[in-house]
Amino acid sequence: WSETFEQLLTREVGREIPGTSFELVAVEIDEISNAIETGKADLFFLSPNLVVCTSVEFGFTPIATVRKMYAGTLLSQYGTIIFSLKDRTDLRDISDVQGHKIEATSVQLCQAQWVELKARGISLFDSPSQVLFSYDQ
């Protein structure tokens, strides 16, 4: 993956700026701010929600974006979902999370859900009985 990414950037940018090359350096989510502050990297390839967070925190503007195709259609929106098992008749509305255990993949990947909960006066961390993160937390 890194070799392909490095080769693509080097080839495409190298057309405009000869002699330019790239090295992909992976950082963990909790290292991104430090990598920006210390200049560990010159460019960052981030998920959409991290672009928003780091743009606000550090005042930069994205210079390029990856576009995703699905079934021959260019996607222009980033979506998310909140769901429960079909047999959970007690969980039919977003406000029903109060007092229940919920799981999210990560704090960074549940930001849209967090906004929806907050808009309804529900705290992601205080209203459920427990919040579990199954990915990067």
PDB file of C-alpha atoms in Angstrom:
ATOM      1  CA  TRP A   1       0.000   0.000   0.000  1.00  0.00           C
ATOM      2  CA  SER A   2       2.703   2.509   0.952  1.00  0.00           C
ATOM      3  CA  GLU A   3       4.809   1.679  -2.093  1.00  0.00           C
ATOM      4  CA  THR A   4       1.842   2.250  -4.419  1.00  0.00           C
ATOM      5  CA  PHE A   5       0.879   5.492  -2.667  1.00  0.00           C
ATOM      6  CA  GLU A   6       4.447   6.749  -2.687  1.00  0.00           C
ATOM      7  CA  GLN A   7       4.884   5.871  -6.355  1.00  0.00           C
ATOM      8  CA  LEU A   8       1.612   7.541  -7.341  1.00  0.00           C
ATOM      9  CA  LEU A   9       2.414  10.797  -5.559  1.00  0.00           C
ATOM     10  CA  THR A  10       6.002  10.829  -6.778  1.00  0.00           C
ATOM     11  CA  ARG A  11       4.929  10.214 -10.378  1.00  0.00           C
ATOM     12  CA  GLU A  12       2.022  12.668 -10.480  1.00  0.00           C
ATOM     13  CA  VAL A  13       3.601  15.521  -8.529  1.00  0.00           C
ATOM     14  CA  GLY A  14       6.947  14.836 -10.179  1.00  0.00           C
ATOM     15  CA  ARG A  15       5.400  15.773 -13.521  1.00  0.00           C
ATOM     16  CA  GLU A  16       4.856  19.303 -12.237  1.00  0.00           C
ATOM     17  CA  ILE A  17       7.826  19.508  -9.856  1.00  0.00           C
ATOM     18  CA  PRO A  18      10.679  17.381 -11.223  1.00  0.00           C
ATOM     19  CA  GLY A  19      12.832  15.700  -8.611  1.00  0.00           C
ATOM     20  CA  THR A  20      10.050  15.564  -6.036  1.00  0.00           C
ATOM     21  CA  SER A  21       9.615  12.305  -4.176  1.00  0.00           C
ATOM     22  CA  PHE A  22       7.417  11.121  -1.328  1.00  0.00           C
ATOM     23  CA  GLU A  23       7.813   8.734   1.581  1.00  0.00           C
ATOM     24  CA  LEU A  24       4.723   7.471   3.365  1.00  0.00           C
ATOM     25  CA  VAL A  25       5.054   7.648   7.169  1.00  0.00           C
ATOM     26  CA  ALA A  26       2.219   6.122   9.173  1.00  0.00           C
ATOM     27  CA  VAL A  27       1.218   7.767  12.445  1.00  0.00           C
ATOM     28  CA  GLU A  28      -1.376   6.732  14.990  1.00  0.00           C
ATOM     29  CA  ILE A  29      -4.418   8.959  15.470  1.00  0.00           C
ATOM     30  CA  ASP A  30      -3.087  10.310  18.766  1.00  0.00           C
ATOM     31  CA  GLU A  31       0.192  11.301  17.055  1.00  0.00           C
ATOM     32  CA  ILE A  32      -1.329  13.465  14.295  1.00  0.00           C
ATOM     33  CA  SER A  33      -1.326  16.761  16.232  1.00  0.00           C
ATOM     34  CA  ASN A  34       2.265  16.262  17.325  1.00  0.00           C
ATOM     35  CA  ALA A  35       3.313  15.353  13.761  1.00  0.00           C
ATOM     36  CA  ILE A  36       1.775  18.610  12.527  1.00  0.00           C
ATOM     37  CA  GLU A  37       3.266  20.728  15.342  1.00  0.00           C
ATOM     38  CA  THR A  38       6.779  19.282  14.964  1.00  0.00           C
ATOM     39  CA  GLY A  39       6.813  19.254  11.159  1.00  0.00           C
ATOM     40  CA  LYS A  40       7.334  15.484  11.078  1.00  0.00           C
ATOM     41  CA  ALA A  41       5.582  15.466   7.712  1.00  0.00           C
ATOM     42  CA  ASP A  42       4.981  17.982   4.947  1.00  0.00           C
ATOM     43  CA  LEU A  43       1.668  16.550   3.723  1.00  0.00           C
ATOM     44  CA  PHE A  44      -1.066  14.577   5.474  1.00  0.00           C
ATOM     45  CA  PHE A  45      -3.471  12.052   3.990  1.00  0.00           C
ATOM     46  CA  LEU A  46      -6.420  12.047   6.436  1.00  0.00           C
ATOM     47  CA  SER A  47      -9.981  10.803   6.680  1.00  0.00           C
ATOM     48  CA  PRO A  48     -12.653  13.500   6.104  1.00  0.00           C
ATOM     49  CA  ASN A  49     -13.476  13.951   9.786  1.00  0.00           C
ATOM     50  CA  LEU A  50      -9.801  14.377  10.717  1.00  0.00           C
ATOM     51  CA  VAL A  51      -9.396  16.941   7.939  1.00  0.00           C
ATOM     52  CA  VAL A  52     -12.146  19.021   9.550  1.00  0.00           C
ATOM     53  CA  CYS A  53     -10.681  18.703  13.067  1.00  0.00           C
ATOM     54  CA  THR A  54      -7.094  19.443  12.116  1.00  0.00           C
ATOM     55  CA  SER A  55      -8.107  22.248   9.744  1.00  0.00           C
ATOM     56  CA  VAL A  56      -9.911  24.013  12.584  1.00  0.00           C
ATOM     57  CA  GLU A  57      -7.152  23.355  15.119  1.00  0.00           C
ATOM     58  CA  PHE A  58      -4.194  24.275  12.898  1.00  0.00           C
ATOM     59  CA  GLY A  59      -5.822  26.598  10.359  1.00  0.00           C
ATOM     60  CA  PHE A  60      -4.907  24.822   7.155  1.00  0.00           C
ATOM     61  CA  THR A  61      -6.947  24.159   4.030  1.00  0.00           C
ATOM     62  CA  PRO A  62      -6.974  20.846   2.135  1.00  0.00           C
ATOM     63  CA  ILE A  63      -5.196  21.037  -1.229  1.00  0.00           C
ATOM     64  CA  ALA A  64      -6.589  17.841  -2.772  1.00  0.00           C
ATOM     65  CA  THR A  65      -9.176  15.189  -2.113  1.00  0.00           C
ATOM     66  CA  VAL A  66      -9.757  11.568  -3.035  1.00  0.00           C
ATOM     67  CA  ARG A  67     -12.999  10.957  -4.863  1.00  0.00           C
ATOM     68  CA  LYS A  68     -14.771   7.664  -4.438  1.00  0.00           C
ATOM     69  CA  MET A  69     -16.755   5.855  -7.112  1.00  0.00           C
ATOM     70  CA  TYR A  70     -19.484   3.351  -6.364  1.00  0.00           C
ATOM     71  CA  ALA A  71     -21.336   1.461  -9.096  1.00  0.00           C
ATOM     72  CA  GLY A  72     -20.080   3.958 -11.662  1.00  0.00           C
ATOM     73  CA  THR A  73     -21.297   7.006  -9.693  1.00  0.00           C
ATOM     74  CA  LEU A  74     -19.002   9.581  -8.142  1.00  0.00           C
ATOM     75  CA  LEU A  75     -19.923   9.942  -4.478  1.00  0.00           C
ATOM     76  CA  SER A  76     -20.105  13.506  -3.159  1.00  0.00           C
ATOM     77  CA  GLN A  77     -21.208  12.953   0.428  1.00  0.00           C
ATOM     78  CA  TYR A  78     -19.821  11.287   3.523  1.00  0.00           C
ATOM     79  CA  GLY A  79     -22.394   9.416   5.576  1.00  0.00           C
ATOM     80  CA  THR A  80     -22.812   7.511   8.779  1.00  0.00           C
ATOM     81  CA  ILE A  81     -25.430   5.374  10.468  1.00  0.00           C
ATOM     82  CA  ILE A  82     -26.910   4.576  13.862  1.00  0.00           C
ATOM     83  CA  PHE A  83     -28.672   1.220  14.077  1.00  0.00           C
ATOM     84  CA  SER A  84     -29.929  -1.434  16.464  1.00  0.00           C
ATOM     85  CA  LEU A  85     -30.785  -5.084  16.059  1.00  0.00           C
ATOM     86  CA  LYS A  86     -34.187  -5.725  14.511  1.00  0.00           C
ATOM     87  CA  ASP A  87     -35.515  -7.482  17.617  1.00  0.00           C
ATOM     88  CA  ARG A  88     -34.674  -4.525  19.919  1.00  0.00           C
ATOM     89  CA  THR A  89     -38.118  -2.917  20.014  1.00  0.00           C
ATOM     90  CA  ASP A  90     -36.949  -0.661  22.850  1.00  0.00           C
ATOM     91  CA  LEU A  91     -34.432   1.026  20.509  1.00  0.00           C
ATOM     92  CA  ARG A  92     -36.372   2.662  17.679  1.00  0.00           C
ATOM     93  CA  ASP A  93     -35.372   6.326  17.931  1.00  0.00           C
ATOM     94  CA  ILE A  94     -32.098   8.121  18.498  1.00  0.00           C
ATOM     95  CA  SER A  95     -33.309   9.305  21.913  1.00  0.00           C
ATOM     96  CA  ASP A  96     -33.681   5.668  22.996  1.00  0.00           C
ATOM     97  CA  VAL A  97     -29.924   5.364  23.581  1.00  0.00           C
ATOM     98  CA  GLN A  98     -30.347   6.890  27.023  1.00  0.00           C
ATOM     99  CA  GLY A  99     -29.564   4.309  29.677  1.00  0.00           C
ATOM    100  CA  HIS A 100     -28.371   1.699  27.160  1.00  0.00           C
ATOM    101  CA  LYS A 101     -24.894   0.423  26.337  1.00  0.00           C
ATOM    102  CA  ILE A 102     -23.709   1.637  22.928  1.00  0.00           C
ATOM    103  CA  GLU A 103     -20.685   0.815  20.819  1.00  0.00           C
ATOM    104  CA  ALA A 104     -18.888   2.909  18.230  1.00  0.00           C
ATOM    105  CA  THR A 105     -15.891   2.119  16.091  1.00  0.00           C
ATOM    106  CA  SER A 106     -13.979   5.109  17.464  1.00  0.00           C
ATOM    107  CA  VAL A 107     -14.390   8.654  18.717  1.00  0.00           C
ATOM    108  CA  GLN A 108     -13.139  10.023  15.390  1.00  0.00           C
ATOM    109  CA  LEU A 109     -15.545   7.897  13.348  1.00  0.00           C
ATOM    110  CA  CYS A 110     -18.666   8.682  15.382  1.00  0.00           C
ATOM    111  CA  GLN A 111     -18.538  12.471  15.159  1.00  0.00           C
ATOM    112  CA  ALA A 112     -21.648  12.752  12.982  1.00  0.00           C
ATOM    113  CA  GLN A 113     -23.628  10.613  15.420  1.00  0.00           C
ATOM    114  CA  TRP A 114     -22.278  12.701  18.294  1.00  0.00           C
ATOM    115  CA  VAL A 115     -23.592  15.866  16.595  1.00  0.00           C
ATOM    116  CA  GLU A 116     -27.026  14.288  16.076  1.00  0.00           C
ATOM    117  CA  LEU A 117     -27.215  13.205  19.710  1.00  0.00           C
ATOM    118  CA  LYS A 118     -26.112  16.631  20.935  1.00  0.00           C
ATOM    119  CA  ALA A 119     -28.742  18.341  18.756  1.00  0.00           C
ATOM    120  CA  ARG A 120     -31.359  16.351  20.683  1.00  0.00           C
ATOM    121  CA  GLY A 121     -29.885  17.212  24.075  1.00  0.00           C
ATOM    122  CA  ILE A 122     -28.296  13.783  24.531  1.00  0.00           C
ATOM    123  CA  SER A 123     -24.720  13.459  25.780  1.00  0.00           C
ATOM    124  CA  LEU A 124     -22.707  10.735  24.037  1.00  0.00           C
ATOM    125  CA  PHE A 125     -20.831  10.049  27.263  1.00  0.00           C
ATOM    126  CA  ASP A 126     -23.390  10.748  30.011  1.00  0.00           C
ATOM    127  CA  SER A 127     -26.724   9.515  28.624  1.00  0.00           C
ATOM    128  CA  PRO A 128     -25.884   5.882  27.732  1.00  0.00           C
ATOM    129  CA  SER A 129     -25.089   3.480  30.587  1.00  0.00           C
ATOM    130  CA  GLN A 130     -21.802   2.610  28.856  1.00  0.00           C
ATOM    131  CA  VAL A 131     -19.932   3.648  25.701  1.00  0.00           C
ATOM    132  CA  LEU A 132     -17.520   1.153  24.101  1.00  0.00           C
ATOM    133  CA  PHE A 133     -15.042   1.906  21.323  1.00  0.00           C
ATOM    134  CA  SER A 134     -14.097  -1.093  19.235  1.00  0.00           C
ATOM    135  CA  TYR A 135     -11.461   0.372  16.931  1.00  0.00           C
ATOM    136  CA  ASP A 136      -8.848   2.937  17.908  1.00  0.00           C
ATOM    137  CA  GLN A 137      -9.662   3.861  21.485  1.00  0.00           C
TER     138      GLN A 137
END
